[in-house]
């Protein structure tokens, strides 16, 4: 087993015996122990009472964080003509059609979000095996297949976060930087939890929201008092 560094030993000691904290207490604890040499991300993990192998228990959606993510989001848009111009004007980093498809097929993926107009989906569909595993495939359910490309680009760059449940019934997300104020991080935590709760699928049985925890990129996690996550 790898030996823990002094920073991690100190962080674990600070977290020892602490669990089910209020959102404010947990954020304060995580911020105080995020001592890496870069601006760490506040990560959230939610354990849900669903089995995503069943279509009626899939949890997927998008949330606009009130204080953004603190991350520079690179956006690619599949569009032609006027819609391509609209995407460029809105600040898209890469805009194209067949040429963009060829760039992606070559293995060059220099973007964090992919948006497409509906008429581009036959082209984008060829990239399913590349974009799908990276969670980059445009999807109308989360607003990334749309004719309003300007709004989609603005949302992506303004703090919009997509979420999708994983096999074990867990949702992960980055919801801000530890350099944010405690109040802003707490607001982001509650906004994310609220969005996931609203996305509860029809097939969910029993307890839906089982556990919520937060951590910094390089730090230990702490569980939240579920009652405190409600707005």
mmCIF file of C-alpha atoms in Angstrom:
data_model
loop_
_atom_site.group_PDB
_atom_site.id
_atom_site.type_symbol
_atom_site.label_atom_id
_atom_site.label_comp_id
_atom_site.label_asym_id
_atom_site.label_seq_id
_atom_site.Cartn_x
_atom_site.Cartn_y
_atom_site.Cartn_z
ATOM 1 C CA UNK A 1 0.000 0.000 0.000
ATOM 2 C CA UNK A 2 1.377 3.409 -0.929
ATOM 3 C CA UNK A 3 2.499 5.580 1.949
ATOM 4 C CA UNK A 4 0.321 8.634 2.510
ATOM 5 C CA UNK A 5 1.953 12.047 2.311
ATOM 6 C CA UNK A 6 1.924 14.514 5.179
ATOM 7 C CA UNK A 7 -0.779 16.599 3.511
ATOM 8 C CA UNK A 8 -3.169 13.660 3.166
ATOM 9 C CA UNK A 9 -2.432 12.395 6.692
ATOM 10 C CA UNK A 10 -3.304 15.835 8.076
ATOM 11 C CA UNK A 11 -6.454 16.043 5.969
ATOM 12 C CA UNK A 12 -7.667 12.617 7.066
ATOM 13 C CA UNK A 13 -7.063 13.543 10.694
ATOM 14 C CA UNK A 14 -9.178 16.694 10.237
ATOM 15 C CA UNK A 15 -12.023 14.622 8.742
ATOM 16 C CA UNK A 16 -11.800 11.755 11.237
ATOM 17 C CA UNK A 17 -15.074 11.101 13.053
ATOM 18 C CA UNK A 18 -16.963 13.725 11.076
ATOM 19 C CA UNK A 19 -20.005 12.705 9.057
ATOM 20 C CA UNK A 20 -23.507 13.857 8.167
ATOM 21 C CA UNK A 21 -22.533 17.511 8.408
ATOM 22 C CA UNK A 22 -24.663 20.386 7.225
ATOM 23 C CA UNK A 23 -23.799 21.716 3.773
ATOM 24 C CA UNK A 24 -22.145 24.788 5.316
ATOM 25 C CA UNK A 25 -20.081 22.756 7.807
ATOM 26 C CA UNK A 26 -18.966 20.305 5.131
ATOM 27 C CA UNK A 27 -17.977 23.043 2.669
ATOM 28 C CA UNK A 28 -15.981 24.814 5.367
ATOM 29 C CA UNK A 29 -14.160 21.591 6.262
ATOM 30 C CA UNK A 30 -13.342 20.732 2.653
ATOM 31 C CA UNK A 31 -12.117 24.260 1.866
ATOM 32 C CA UNK A 32 -9.896 24.366 4.956
ATOM 33 C CA UNK A 33 -8.161 21.135 3.959
ATOM 34 C CA UNK A 34 -7.810 21.691 0.203
ATOM 35 C CA UNK A 35 -4.088 22.425 0.301
ATOM 36 C CA UNK A 36 -2.909 21.236 -3.100
ATOM 37 C CA UNK A 37 -0.796 23.588 -5.205
ATOM 38 C CA UNK A 38 -3.680 24.269 -7.601
ATOM 39 C CA UNK A 39 -7.259 25.449 -7.288
ATOM 40 C CA UNK A 40 -9.006 22.178 -6.544
ATOM 41 C CA UNK A 41 -12.526 21.399 -7.707
ATOM 42 C CA UNK A 42 -15.322 20.734 -5.244
ATOM 43 C CA UNK A 43 -16.604 17.278 -6.175
ATOM 44 C CA UNK A 44 -20.005 15.871 -5.278
ATOM 45 C CA UNK A 45 -21.016 12.194 -5.218
ATOM 46 C CA UNK A 46 -24.614 11.066 -4.816
ATOM 47 C CA UNK A 47 -25.679 7.476 -4.143
ATOM 48 C CA UNK A 48 -29.155 6.845 -5.536
ATOM 49 C CA UNK A 49 -31.622 4.026 -5.083
ATOM 50 C CA UNK A 50 -31.831 3.196 -8.789
ATOM 51 C CA UNK A 51 -30.586 0.524 -11.159
ATOM 52 C CA UNK A 52 -29.684 2.289 -14.441
ATOM 53 C CA UNK A 53 -29.725 -1.027 -16.303
ATOM 54 C CA UNK A 54 -33.473 -0.426 -16.517
ATOM 55 C CA UNK A 55 -34.649 2.398 -18.780
ATOM 56 C CA UNK A 56 -37.261 3.615 -16.284
ATOM 57 C CA UNK A 57 -34.571 4.025 -13.617
ATOM 58 C CA UNK A 58 -32.108 6.074 -15.661
ATOM 59 C CA UNK A 59 -31.246 9.457 -14.128
ATOM 60 C CA UNK A 60 -29.950 12.086 -16.490
ATOM 61 C CA UNK A 61 -30.210 15.841 -16.689
ATOM 62 C CA UNK A 62 -28.558 19.208 -16.573
ATOM 63 C CA UNK A 63 -28.265 21.951 -13.980
ATOM 64 C CA UNK A 64 -27.258 25.586 -14.282
ATOM 65 C CA UNK A 65 -25.122 26.222 -11.214
ATOM 66 C CA UNK A 66 -25.903 29.652 -9.721
ATOM 67 C CA UNK A 67 -22.208 30.463 -9.332
ATOM 68 C CA UNK A 68 -20.745 28.556 -12.265
ATOM 69 C CA UNK A 69 -18.056 25.891 -12.171
ATOM 70 C CA UNK A 70 -14.977 28.088 -12.329
ATOM 71 C CA UNK A 71 -13.822 26.005 -15.272
ATOM 72 C CA UNK A 72 -13.142 27.210 -18.799
ATOM 73 C CA UNK A 73 -15.429 25.051 -20.950
ATOM 74 C CA UNK A 74 -14.429 24.420 -24.557
ATOM 75 C CA UNK A 75 -17.453 23.965 -26.808
ATOM 76 C CA UNK A 76 -17.693 22.261 -30.192
ATOM 77 C CA UNK A 77 -20.744 22.799 -32.396
ATOM 78 C CA UNK A 78 -21.914 20.808 -35.396
ATOM 79 C CA UNK A 79 -23.758 23.292 -37.601
ATOM 80 C CA UNK A 80 -23.838 24.775 -41.079
ATOM 81 C CA UNK A 81 -24.370 28.200 -42.655
ATOM 82 C CA UNK A 82 -26.302 30.686 -40.502
ATOM 83 C CA UNK A 83 -26.334 28.371 -37.486
ATOM 84 C CA UNK A 84 -22.572 27.946 -37.729
ATOM 85 C CA UNK A 85 -22.182 31.727 -37.759
ATOM 86 C CA UNK A 86 -24.527 31.965 -34.756
ATOM 87 C CA UNK A 87 -22.429 29.437 -32.833
ATOM 88 C CA UNK A 88 -19.199 31.310 -33.598
ATOM 89 C CA UNK A 89 -20.739 34.600 -32.522
ATOM 90 C CA UNK A 90 -21.861 33.004 -29.247
ATOM 91 C CA UNK A 91 -18.289 31.979 -28.462
ATOM 92 C CA UNK A 92 -18.060 28.358 -29.618
ATOM 93 C CA UNK A 93 -14.449 27.182 -29.794
ATOM 94 C CA UNK A 94 -14.849 24.772 -32.727
ATOM 95 C CA UNK A 95 -17.583 24.851 -35.373
ATOM 96 C CA UNK A 96 -17.962 22.541 -38.345
ATOM 97 C CA UNK A 97 -19.732 19.662 -40.051
ATOM 98 C CA UNK A 98 -17.974 16.875 -41.979
ATOM 99 C CA UNK A 99 -14.651 18.589 -41.321
ATOM 100 C CA UNK A 100 -15.283 18.492 -37.569
ATOM 101 C CA UNK A 101 -16.288 14.832 -37.826
ATOM 102 C CA UNK A 102 -12.962 14.036 -39.498
ATOM 103 C CA UNK A 103 -11.031 15.892 -36.788
ATOM 104 C CA UNK A 104 -12.769 13.836 -34.093
ATOM 105 C CA UNK A 105 -12.249 10.587 -36.004
ATOM 106 C CA UNK A 106 -8.523 11.370 -36.121
ATOM 107 C CA UNK A 107 -8.499 11.308 -32.327
ATOM 108 C CA UNK A 108 -8.276 15.052 -31.773
ATOM 109 C CA UNK A 109 -10.913 15.929 -29.177
ATOM 110 C CA UNK A 110 -10.172 19.381 -27.830
ATOM 111 C CA UNK A 111 -13.524 20.259 -26.290
ATOM 112 C CA UNK A 112 -15.571 19.590 -23.160
ATOM 113 C CA UNK A 113 -19.115 19.932 -24.567
ATOM 114 C CA UNK A 114 -20.543 19.047 -27.962
ATOM 115 C CA UNK A 115 -23.660 20.700 -29.390
ATOM 116 C CA UNK A 116 -25.413 19.961 -32.685
ATOM 117 C CA UNK A 117 -28.347 21.220 -34.705
ATOM 118 C CA UNK A 118 -30.882 18.434 -35.439
ATOM 119 C CA UNK A 119 -29.944 18.228 -39.133
ATOM 120 C CA UNK A 120 -26.356 17.405 -38.144
ATOM 121 C CA UNK A 121 -27.262 14.249 -36.195
ATOM 122 C CA UNK A 122 -26.734 11.851 -39.131
ATOM 123 C CA UNK A 123 -23.106 13.016 -39.155
ATOM 124 C CA UNK A 124 -22.760 13.097 -35.370
ATOM 125 C CA UNK A 125 -24.313 9.624 -35.146
ATOM 126 C CA UNK A 126 -21.236 8.179 -36.836
ATOM 127 C CA UNK A 127 -19.199 9.343 -33.871
ATOM 128 C CA UNK A 128 -21.209 7.516 -31.215
ATOM 129 C CA UNK A 129 -18.434 5.078 -30.321
ATOM 130 C CA UNK A 130 -16.014 7.970 -29.815
ATOM 131 C CA UNK A 131 -18.206 10.592 -28.151
ATOM 132 C CA UNK A 132 -20.509 8.255 -26.217
ATOM 133 C CA UNK A 133 -17.946 6.805 -23.773
ATOM 134 C CA UNK A 134 -16.671 10.333 -23.105
ATOM 135 C CA UNK A 135 -20.203 11.572 -22.321
ATOM 136 C CA UNK A 136 -19.884 14.074 -25.175
ATOM 137 C CA UNK A 137 -22.648 12.815 -27.450
ATOM 138 C CA UNK A 138 -25.215 15.574 -28.138
ATOM 139 C CA UNK A 139 -28.605 14.727 -26.672
ATOM 140 C CA UNK A 140 -31.908 16.617 -26.921
ATOM 141 C CA UNK A 141 -32.769 15.614 -23.321
ATOM 142 C CA UNK A 142 -29.986 17.845 -21.989
ATOM 143 C CA UNK A 143 -30.352 20.599 -24.581
ATOM 144 C CA UNK A 144 -27.309 19.830 -26.702
ATOM 145 C CA UNK A 145 -29.322 18.954 -29.824
ATOM 146 C CA UNK A 146 -31.047 22.234 -30.599
ATOM 147 C CA UNK A 147 -31.627 24.938 -33.177
ATOM 148 C CA UNK A 148 -30.891 27.572 -30.533
ATOM 149 C CA UNK A 149 -27.160 27.028 -30.633
ATOM 150 C CA UNK A 150 -26.376 30.463 -29.210
ATOM 151 C CA UNK A 151 -28.296 29.726 -26.017
ATOM 152 C CA UNK A 152 -26.736 26.269 -25.737
ATOM 153 C CA UNK A 153 -23.215 27.652 -26.115
ATOM 154 C CA UNK A 154 -23.904 30.382 -23.555
ATOM 155 C CA UNK A 155 -25.290 27.842 -21.083
ATOM 156 C CA UNK A 156 -22.315 25.509 -21.510
ATOM 157 C CA UNK A 157 -19.844 28.305 -20.909
ATOM 158 C CA UNK A 158 -21.882 29.858 -18.098
ATOM 159 C CA UNK A 159 -21.813 27.041 -15.558
ATOM 160 C CA UNK A 160 -24.148 24.377 -16.884
ATOM 161 C CA UNK A 161 -23.323 20.879 -15.646
ATOM 162 C CA UNK A 162 -24.666 17.645 -17.110
ATOM 163 C CA UNK A 163 -25.155 14.601 -14.918
ATOM 164 C CA UNK A 164 -25.813 10.937 -15.624
ATOM 165 C CA UNK A 165 -26.081 8.036 -13.207
ATOM 166 C CA UNK A 166 -23.379 5.376 -13.430
ATOM 167 C CA UNK A 167 -23.781 1.587 -13.194
ATOM 168 C CA UNK A 168 -23.575 1.483 -9.407
ATOM 169 C CA UNK A 169 -26.303 4.114 -9.027
ATOM 170 C CA UNK A 170 -23.842 6.930 -8.365
ATOM 171 C CA UNK A 171 -23.735 10.431 -9.842
ATOM 172 C CA UNK A 172 -20.499 12.443 -9.770
ATOM 173 C CA UNK A 173 -19.988 16.084 -10.646
ATOM 174 C CA UNK A 174 -17.625 19.020 -10.308
ATOM 175 C CA UNK A 175 -19.553 21.948 -8.839
ATOM 176 C CA UNK A 176 -17.107 24.793 -8.345
ATOM 177 C CA UNK A 177 -13.601 25.658 -7.256
ATOM 178 C CA UNK A 178 -12.476 25.630 -3.634
ATOM 179 C CA UNK A 179 -11.393 29.249 -4.112
ATOM 180 C CA UNK A 180 -15.099 30.165 -4.290
ATOM 181 C CA UNK A 181 -16.614 31.574 -1.102
ATOM 182 C CA UNK A 182 -18.318 29.127 1.239
ATOM 183 C CA UNK A 183 -21.718 30.673 0.474
ATOM 184 C CA UNK A 184 -21.275 30.237 -3.291
ATOM 185 C CA UNK A 185 -20.184 26.620 -2.933
ATOM 186 C CA UNK A 186 -23.115 25.856 -0.634
ATOM 187 C CA UNK A 187 -25.497 27.352 -3.200
ATOM 188 C CA UNK A 188 -23.988 25.187 -5.924
ATOM 189 C CA UNK A 189 -24.267 22.044 -3.780
ATOM 190 C CA UNK A 190 -27.965 22.639 -3.143
ATOM 191 C CA UNK A 191 -28.676 23.490 -6.796
ATOM 192 C CA UNK A 192 -27.028 20.263 -7.965
ATOM 193 C CA UNK A 193 -28.844 18.099 -5.410
ATOM 194 C CA UNK A 194 -32.175 19.746 -6.243
ATOM 195 C CA UNK A 195 -31.699 19.031 -9.966
ATOM 196 C CA UNK A 196 -30.935 15.362 -9.328
ATOM 197 C CA UNK A 197 -33.939 15.036 -7.007
ATOM 198 C CA UNK A 198 -36.193 16.606 -9.666
ATOM 199 C CA UNK A 199 -34.829 14.096 -12.194
ATOM 200 C CA UNK A 200 -36.130 11.140 -10.141
ATOM 201 C CA UNK A 201 -37.260 8.503 -12.649
ATOM 202 C CA UNK A 202 -40.664 6.840 -12.628
ATOM 203 C CA UNK A 203 -39.161 3.420 -11.945
ATOM 204 C CA UNK A 204 -37.307 4.419 -8.771
ATOM 205 C CA UNK A 205 -38.478 2.338 -5.804
ATOM 206 C CA UNK A 206 -37.847 2.859 -2.099
ATOM 207 C CA UNK A 207 -35.341 5.470 -0.958
ATOM 208 C CA UNK A 208 -34.157 7.546 -3.917
ATOM 209 C CA UNK A 209 -31.545 9.806 -2.313
ATOM 210 C CA UNK A 210 -29.388 7.538 -0.155
ATOM 211 C CA UNK A 211 -26.161 9.431 0.442
ATOM 212 C CA UNK A 212 -24.469 12.664 -0.606
ATOM 213 C CA UNK A 213 -20.819 13.477 0.000
ATOM 214 C CA UNK A 214 -18.412 16.187 -1.101
ATOM 215 C CA UNK A 215 -14.646 16.402 -1.368
ATOM 216 C CA UNK A 216 -11.936 18.418 -3.033
ATOM 217 C CA UNK A 217 -10.011 16.964 -5.981
ATOM 218 C CA UNK A 218 -7.155 15.747 -3.795
ATOM 219 C CA UNK A 219 -8.874 15.491 -0.425
ATOM 220 C CA UNK A 220 -10.999 13.078 1.617
ATOM 221 C CA UNK A 221 -14.785 13.128 1.417
ATOM 222 C CA UNK A 222 -17.424 13.916 4.005
ATOM 223 C CA UNK A 223 -21.091 12.937 3.987
ATOM 224 C CA UNK A 224 -23.846 15.532 4.187
ATOM 225 C CA UNK A 225 -26.946 15.644 6.332
ATOM 226 C CA UNK A 226 -29.550 15.053 3.628
ATOM 227 C CA UNK A 227 -32.048 17.418 5.250
ATOM 228 C CA UNK A 228 -29.557 20.284 4.957
ATOM 229 C CA UNK A 229 -29.237 19.839 1.181
ATOM 230 C CA UNK A 230 -32.778 21.085 0.564
ATOM 231 C CA UNK A 231 -33.124 24.735 -0.400
#
